[in-house]
Amino acid sequence: MTSLAFGASLLLMAGPSPSMAEDIIIGLITKTDTNPFFVKMKEGAEAKAKELGAELRSFAGKVDGDNETQVAAVESLIAAGAKGILITPSDSKAIVPTIEKAREAGLLVIALDTPLEPANAADATFATDNFKAGELIGQWAASMLGDKAAEAKIAFLDLSPNEVSVDVLRDQGFMKGFGIDVKDVSDIGDEDDSRIVGHDVTAGNDEGGRRAMENLLQKDPEVNVVYTINEPAAAGAYEALKAMGRENDVLVVSVDGGCPGVKNVQDGVIGATSMQFPLLMASMGVEAIVEYAKSGKKPETTPGLDFFNTGVELITDKPVDGLSSTTSADALGKCWG
């Protein structure tokens, strides 16, 4: 989306006095600087900041869940006189008091990918519809199983014990798509569907995915559907399944759309994934902060949602009726990482 098109979608509100682009400091704070998703996010922000003549300062947590480092980054940006912050919160609740300080200091705060809790603790959120991303892979898995979906044994490989918003949304979206009765849509693990073998956490990485899969296979070695929070966790789960000789008879689904994950769809490691667009999130976020600094305009939300939806696509080489999808070959042309 061009700067002109995006600017036309912004809502005029009272804001700071106009600034020259070269005076604009923008902060990007990601969960880590190693996950390919956040690497691509940084690339998008850097490229757009350079194009617009703004200064980007990047920070990242040491590990997924590192709220303390993110708090320190926000405080540093306030002290530096930044005009705005783009953040993927490691703890979408614990960071809120610090975000409130930033907004009180006049910074525009945009959450990327992971909404704050509550969502309106940020000025805006640019994200995948994470519930829809989960719903798509749930629908795909149920369609693949057909009548056998009623007898499925499902392992859930989630992110962390903190139940951050992105974790909950994808997990609960998958359940809705698969046909599981979601009790409290804001809570993981309160369901009573007998098809659920259990939940375990992965920290969103390969090793965590392998360990969580091993734990759930010990609980029930006949697991035949595996939901994973992201593609690194899916890769780890596959290794655990392969060690038990189960890699060919279990459906593994995920969310991300990174190039390694798309290649794993192509290789049959992952049956289907939902593709996100992190570069777009970050570049649009930089545009929004520059616009805010110059004119006081704040971003609008997508109609019917409480965030700006940057899109999601189902990626699979085994399409099912009624679900629009993209092949891995085509997805490799627009993946990231």
PDB file of N, CA, C and O in Angstrom, residues 55-99:
ATOM      1  N   GLU A  55      14.107   8.398  11.569  1.00  0.00           N
ATOM      2  CA  GLU A  55      15.128   7.607  12.257  1.00  0.00           C
ATOM      3  C   GLU A  55      14.459   6.452  12.999  1.00  0.00           C
ATOM      4  O   GLU A  55      13.577   6.675  13.841  1.00  0.00           O
ATOM      5  N   LEU A  56      14.876   5.229  12.702  1.00  0.00           N
ATOM      6  CA  LEU A  56      14.326   4.056  13.378  1.00  0.00           C
ATOM      7  C   LEU A  56      15.319   3.558  14.416  1.00  0.00           C
ATOM      8  O   LEU A  56      16.505   3.371  14.131  1.00  0.00           O
ATOM      9  N   ARG A  57      14.818   3.317  15.622  1.00  0.00           N
ATOM     10  CA  ARG A  57      15.612   2.713  16.684  1.00  0.00           C
ATOM     11  C   ARG A  57      14.950   1.397  17.077  1.00  0.00           C
ATOM     12  O   ARG A  57      13.773   1.373  17.453  1.00  0.00           O
ATOM     13  N   SER A  58      15.722   0.322  16.982  1.00  0.00           N
ATOM     14  CA  SER A  58      15.159  -1.022  17.179  1.00  0.00           C
ATOM     15  C   SER A  58      15.613  -1.634  18.492  1.00  0.00           C
ATOM     16  O   SER A  58      16.763  -1.499  18.905  1.00  0.00           O
ATOM     17  N   PHE A  59      14.686  -2.346  19.127  1.00  0.00           N
ATOM     18  CA  PHE A  59      14.933  -3.054  20.380  1.00  0.00           C
ATOM     19  C   PHE A  59      14.239  -4.408  20.310  1.00  0.00           C
ATOM     20  O   PHE A  59      13.297  -4.590  19.539  1.00  0.00           O
ATOM     21  N   ALA A  60      14.703  -5.348  21.119  1.00  0.00           N
ATOM     22  CA  ALA A  60      14.068  -6.667  21.156  1.00  0.00           C
ATOM     23  C   ALA A  60      14.280  -7.317  22.509  1.00  0.00           C
ATOM     24  O   ALA A  60      15.290  -7.065  23.187  1.00  0.00           O
ATOM     25  N   GLY A  61      13.326  -8.156  22.902  1.00  0.00           N
ATOM     26  CA  GLY A  61      13.489  -8.923  24.118  1.00  0.00           C
ATOM     27  C   GLY A  61      14.562  -9.984  23.948  1.00  0.00           C
ATOM     28  O   GLY A  61      14.918 -10.356  22.828  1.00  0.00           O
ATOM     29  N   LYS A  62      15.096 -10.457  25.055  1.00  0.00           N
ATOM     30  CA  LYS A  62      16.121 -11.509  24.998  1.00  0.00           C
ATOM     31  C   LYS A  62      15.507 -12.834  24.557  1.00  0.00           C
ATOM     32  O   LYS A  62      16.122 -13.613  23.833  1.00  0.00           O
ATOM     33  N   VAL A  63      14.292 -13.103  25.037  1.00  0.00           N
ATOM     34  CA  VAL A  63      13.535 -14.303  24.671  1.00  0.00           C
ATOM     35  C   VAL A  63      12.075 -13.913  24.573  1.00  0.00           C
ATOM     36  O   VAL A  63      11.670 -12.850  25.058  1.00  0.00           O
ATOM     37  N   ASP A  64      11.267 -14.756  23.957  1.00  0.00           N
ATOM     38  CA  ASP A  64       9.831 -14.519  23.914  1.00  0.00           C
ATOM     39  C   ASP A  64       9.296 -14.564  25.342  1.00  0.00           C
ATOM     40  O   ASP A  64       9.507 -15.533  26.062  1.00  0.00           O
ATOM     41  N   GLY A  65       8.623 -13.510  25.765  1.00  0.00           N
ATOM     42  CA  GLY A  65       8.132 -13.422  27.133  1.00  0.00           C
ATOM     43  C   GLY A  65       8.904 -12.442  27.994  1.00  0.00           C
ATOM     44  O   GLY A  65       8.550 -12.212  29.151  1.00  0.00           O
ATOM     45  N   ASP A  66       9.956 -11.844  27.443  1.00  0.00           N
ATOM     46  CA  ASP A  66      10.814 -10.918  28.191  1.00  0.00           C
ATOM     47  C   ASP A  66      10.178  -9.533  28.246  1.00  0.00           C
ATOM     48  O   ASP A  66      10.475  -8.652  27.440  1.00  0.00           O
ATOM     49  N   ASN A  67       9.332  -9.323  29.225  1.00  0.00           N
ATOM     50  CA  ASN A  67       8.642  -8.040  29.362  1.00  0.00           C
ATOM     51  C   ASN A  67       9.581  -6.956  29.882  1.00  0.00           C
ATOM     52  O   ASN A  67       9.499  -5.794  29.479  1.00  0.00           O
ATOM     53  N   GLU A  68      10.496  -7.322  30.759  1.00  0.00           N
ATOM     54  CA  GLU A  68      11.378  -6.345  31.391  1.00  0.00           C
ATOM     55  C   GLU A  68      12.198  -5.556  30.371  1.00  0.00           C
ATOM     56  O   GLU A  68      12.313  -4.326  30.456  1.00  0.00           O
ATOM     57  N   THR A  69      12.762  -6.255  29.388  1.00  0.00           N
ATOM     58  CA  THR A  69      13.557  -5.572  28.366  1.00  0.00           C
ATOM     59  C   THR A  69      12.686  -4.654  27.520  1.00  0.00           C
ATOM     60  O   THR A  69      13.110  -3.560  27.123  1.00  0.00           O
ATOM     61  N   GLN A  70      11.464  -5.080  27.241  1.00  0.00           N
ATOM     62  CA  GLN A  70      10.565  -4.228  26.465  1.00  0.00           C
ATOM     63  C   GLN A  70      10.165  -2.973  27.241  1.00  0.00           C
ATOM     64  O   GLN A  70      10.060  -1.890  26.667  1.00  0.00           O
ATOM     65  N   VAL A  71       9.956  -3.110  28.540  1.00  0.00           N
ATOM     66  CA  VAL A  71       9.654  -1.940  29.370  1.00  0.00           C
ATOM     67  C   VAL A  71      10.803  -0.935  29.299  1.00  0.00           C
ATOM     68  O   VAL A  71      10.591   0.268  29.114  1.00  0.00           O
ATOM     69  N   ALA A  72      12.030  -1.433  29.440  1.00  0.00           N
ATOM     70  CA  ALA A  72      13.205  -0.555  29.380  1.00  0.00           C
ATOM     71  C   ALA A  72      13.305   0.141  28.019  1.00  0.00           C
ATOM     72  O   ALA A  72      13.695   1.317  27.938  1.00  0.00           O
ATOM     73  N   ALA A  73      12.944  -0.567  26.949  1.00  0.00           N
ATOM     74  CA  ALA A  73      12.995   0.017  25.603  1.00  0.00           C
ATOM     75  C   ALA A  73      11.992   1.160  25.466  1.00  0.00           C
ATOM     76  O   ALA A  73      12.306   2.213  24.902  1.00  0.00           O
ATOM     77  N   VAL A  74      10.782   0.960  25.976  1.00  0.00           N
ATOM     78  CA  VAL A  74       9.771   2.019  25.914  1.00  0.00           C
ATOM     79  C   VAL A  74      10.254   3.244  26.683  1.00  0.00           C
ATOM     80  O   VAL A  74      10.155   4.388  26.202  1.00  0.00           O
ATOM     81  N   GLU A  75      10.795   3.023  27.869  1.00  0.00           N
ATOM     82  CA  GLU A  75      11.271   4.148  28.680  1.00  0.00           C
ATOM     83  C   GLU A  75      12.405   4.895  27.982  1.00  0.00           C
ATOM     84  O   GLU A  75      12.479   6.124  28.035  1.00  0.00           O
ATOM     85  N   SER A  76      13.281   4.154  27.301  1.00  0.00           N
ATOM     86  CA  SER A  76      14.371   4.775  26.555  1.00  0.00           C
ATOM     87  C   SER A  76      13.835   5.645  25.428  1.00  0.00           C
ATOM     88  O   SER A  76      14.342   6.753  25.179  1.00  0.00           O
ATOM     89  N   LEU A  77      12.808   5.180  24.744  1.00  0.00           N
ATOM     90  CA  LEU A  77      12.242   5.933  23.626  1.00  0.00           C
ATOM     91  C   LEU A  77      11.501   7.178  24.103  1.00  0.00           C
ATOM     92  O   LEU A  77      11.531   8.216  23.438  1.00  0.00           O
ATOM     93  N   ILE A  78      10.854   7.086  25.243  1.00  0.00           N
ATOM     94  CA  ILE A  78      10.211   8.279  25.811  1.00  0.00           C
ATOM     95  C   ILE A  78      11.273   9.339  26.091  1.00  0.00           C
ATOM     96  O   ILE A  78      11.127  10.507  25.733  1.00  0.00           O
ATOM     97  N   ALA A  79      12.367   8.907  26.726  1.00  0.00           N
ATOM     98  CA  ALA A  79      13.443   9.829  27.076  1.00  0.00           C
ATOM     99  C   ALA A  79      14.100  10.440  25.840  1.00  0.00           C
ATOM    100  O   ALA A  79      14.566  11.581  25.873  1.00  0.00           O
ATOM    101  N   ALA A  80      14.118   9.687  24.744  1.00  0.00           N
ATOM    102  CA  ALA A  80      14.755  10.157  23.510  1.00  0.00           C
ATOM    103  C   ALA A  80      13.884  11.121  22.709  1.00  0.00           C
ATOM    104  O   ALA A  80      14.325  11.679  21.711  1.00  0.00           O
ATOM    105  N   GLY A  81      12.640  11.290  23.139  1.00  0.00           N
ATOM    106  CA  GLY A  81      11.738  12.176  22.404  1.00  0.00           C
ATOM    107  C   GLY A  81      11.152  11.556  21.150  1.00  0.00           C
ATOM    108  O   GLY A  81      10.834  12.260  20.193  1.00  0.00           O
ATOM    109  N   ALA A  82      11.001  10.244  21.148  1.00  0.00           N
ATOM    110  CA  ALA A  82      10.421   9.554  19.992  1.00  0.00           C
ATOM    111  C   ALA A  82       9.000  10.040  19.737  1.00  0.00           C
ATOM    112  O   ALA A  82       8.294  10.459  20.666  1.00  0.00           O
ATOM    113  N   LYS A  83       8.593   9.983  18.468  1.00  0.00           N
ATOM    114  CA  LYS A  83       7.235  10.377  18.094  1.00  0.00           C
ATOM    115  C   LYS A  83       6.254   9.208  18.194  1.00  0.00           C
ATOM    116  O   LYS A  83       5.051   9.412  18.320  1.00  0.00           O
ATOM    117  N   GLY A  84       6.796   7.980  18.115  1.00  0.00           N
ATOM    118  CA  GLY A  84       5.910   6.829  18.168  1.00  0.00           C
ATOM    119  C   GLY A  84       6.663   5.539  18.377  1.00  0.00           C
ATOM    120  O   GLY A  84       7.887   5.477  18.215  1.00  0.00           O
ATOM    121  N   ILE A  85       5.909   4.517  18.756  1.00  0.00           N
ATOM    122  CA  ILE A  85       6.473   3.197  19.040  1.00  0.00           C
ATOM    123  C   ILE A  85       5.647   2.141  18.327  1.00  0.00           C
ATOM    124  O   ILE A  85       4.405   2.153  18.378  1.00  0.00           O
ATOM    125  N   LEU A  86       6.338   1.214  17.667  1.00  0.00           N
ATOM    126  CA  LEU A  86       5.736  -0.003  17.126  1.00  0.00           C
ATOM    127  C   LEU A  86       6.192  -1.138  18.022  1.00  0.00           C
ATOM    128  O   LEU A  86       7.393  -1.309  18.248  1.00  0.00           O
ATOM    129  N   ILE A  87       5.263  -1.934  18.534  1.00  0.00           N
ATOM    130  CA  ILE A  87       5.647  -2.967  19.484  1.00  0.00           C
ATOM    131  C   ILE A  87       4.878  -4.263  19.274  1.00  0.00           C
ATOM    132  O   ILE A  87       3.670  -4.246  19.033  1.00  0.00           O
ATOM    133  N   THR A  88       5.609  -5.382  19.313  1.00  0.00           N
ATOM    134  CA  THR A  88       4.980  -6.702  19.423  1.00  0.00           C
ATOM    135  C   THR A  88       5.181  -7.131  20.867  1.00  0.00           C
ATOM    136  O   THR A  88       6.262  -7.579  21.240  1.00  0.00           O
ATOM    137  N   PRO A  89       4.178  -6.959  21.718  1.00  0.00           N
ATOM    138  CA  PRO A  89       4.370  -7.176  23.149  1.00  0.00           C
ATOM    139  C   PRO A  89       4.622  -8.634  23.518  1.00  0.00           C
ATOM    140  O   PRO A  89       3.933  -9.530  23.040  1.00  0.00           O
ATOM    141  N   SER A  90       5.624  -8.836  24.372  1.00  0.00           N
ATOM    142  CA  SER A  90       5.890 -10.182  24.885  1.00  0.00           C
ATOM    143  C   SER A  90       4.850 -10.585  25.914  1.00  0.00           C
ATOM    144  O   SER A  90       4.497 -11.751  26.024  1.00  0.00           O
ATOM    145  N   ASP A  91       4.400  -9.624  26.691  1.00  0.00           N
ATOM    146  CA  ASP A  91       3.318  -9.851  27.653  1.00  0.00           C
ATOM    147  C   ASP A  91       2.310  -8.737  27.437  1.00  0.00           C
ATOM    148  O   ASP A  91       2.524  -7.598  27.838  1.00  0.00           O
ATOM    149  N   SER A  92       1.227  -9.076  26.755  1.00  0.00           N
ATOM    150  CA  SER A  92       0.284  -8.062  26.283  1.00  0.00           C
ATOM    151  C   SER A  92      -0.501  -7.391  27.406  1.00  0.00           C
ATOM    152  O   SER A  92      -1.160  -6.373  27.176  1.00  0.00           O
ATOM    153  N   LYS A  93      -0.420  -7.924  28.627  1.00  0.00           N
ATOM    154  CA  LYS A  93      -1.059  -7.278  29.783  1.00  0.00           C
ATOM    155  C   LYS A  93      -0.039  -6.497  30.611  1.00  0.00           C
ATOM    156  O   LYS A  93      -0.267  -5.356  30.990  1.00  0.00           O
ATOM    157  N   ALA A  94       1.099  -7.129  30.911  1.00  0.00           N
ATOM    158  CA  ALA A  94       2.071  -6.528  31.826  1.00  0.00           C
ATOM    159  C   ALA A  94       2.693  -5.253  31.279  1.00  0.00           C
ATOM    160  O   ALA A  94       3.111  -4.383  32.049  1.00  0.00           O
ATOM    161  N   ILE A  95       2.762  -5.120  29.945  1.00  0.00           N
ATOM    162  CA  ILE A  95       3.390  -3.949  29.335  1.00  0.00           C
ATOM    163  C   ILE A  95       2.484  -2.720  29.349  1.00  0.00           C
ATOM    164  O   ILE A  95       2.947  -1.590  29.150  1.00  0.00           O
ATOM    165  N   VAL A  96       1.196  -2.899  29.616  1.00  0.00           N
ATOM    166  CA  VAL A  96       0.217  -1.814  29.465  1.00  0.00           C
ATOM    167  C   VAL A  96       0.528  -0.585  30.320  1.00  0.00           C
ATOM    168  O   VAL A  96       0.447   0.547  29.810  1.00  0.00           O
ATOM    169  N   PRO A  97       0.885  -0.702  31.602  1.00  0.00           N
ATOM    170  CA  PRO A  97       1.188   0.519  32.369  1.00  0.00           C
ATOM    171  C   PRO A  97       2.316   1.352  31.753  1.00  0.00           C
ATOM    172  O   PRO A  97       2.261   2.586  31.771  1.00  0.00           O
ATOM    173  N   THR A  98       3.317   0.695  31.190  1.00  0.00           N
ATOM    174  CA  THR A  98       4.412   1.415  30.549  1.00  0.00           C
ATOM    175  C   THR A  98       3.955   2.061  29.246  1.00  0.00           C
ATOM    176  O   THR A  98       4.359   3.177  28.906  1.00  0.00           O
ATOM    177  N   ILE A  99       3.091   1.372  28.508  1.00  0.00           N
ATOM    178  CA  ILE A  99       2.522   1.954  27.280  1.00  0.00           C
ATOM    179  C   ILE A  99       1.702   3.192  27.615  1.00  0.00           C
ATOM    180  O   ILE A  99       1.730   4.191  26.882  1.00  0.00           O
TER     181      ILE A  99
END
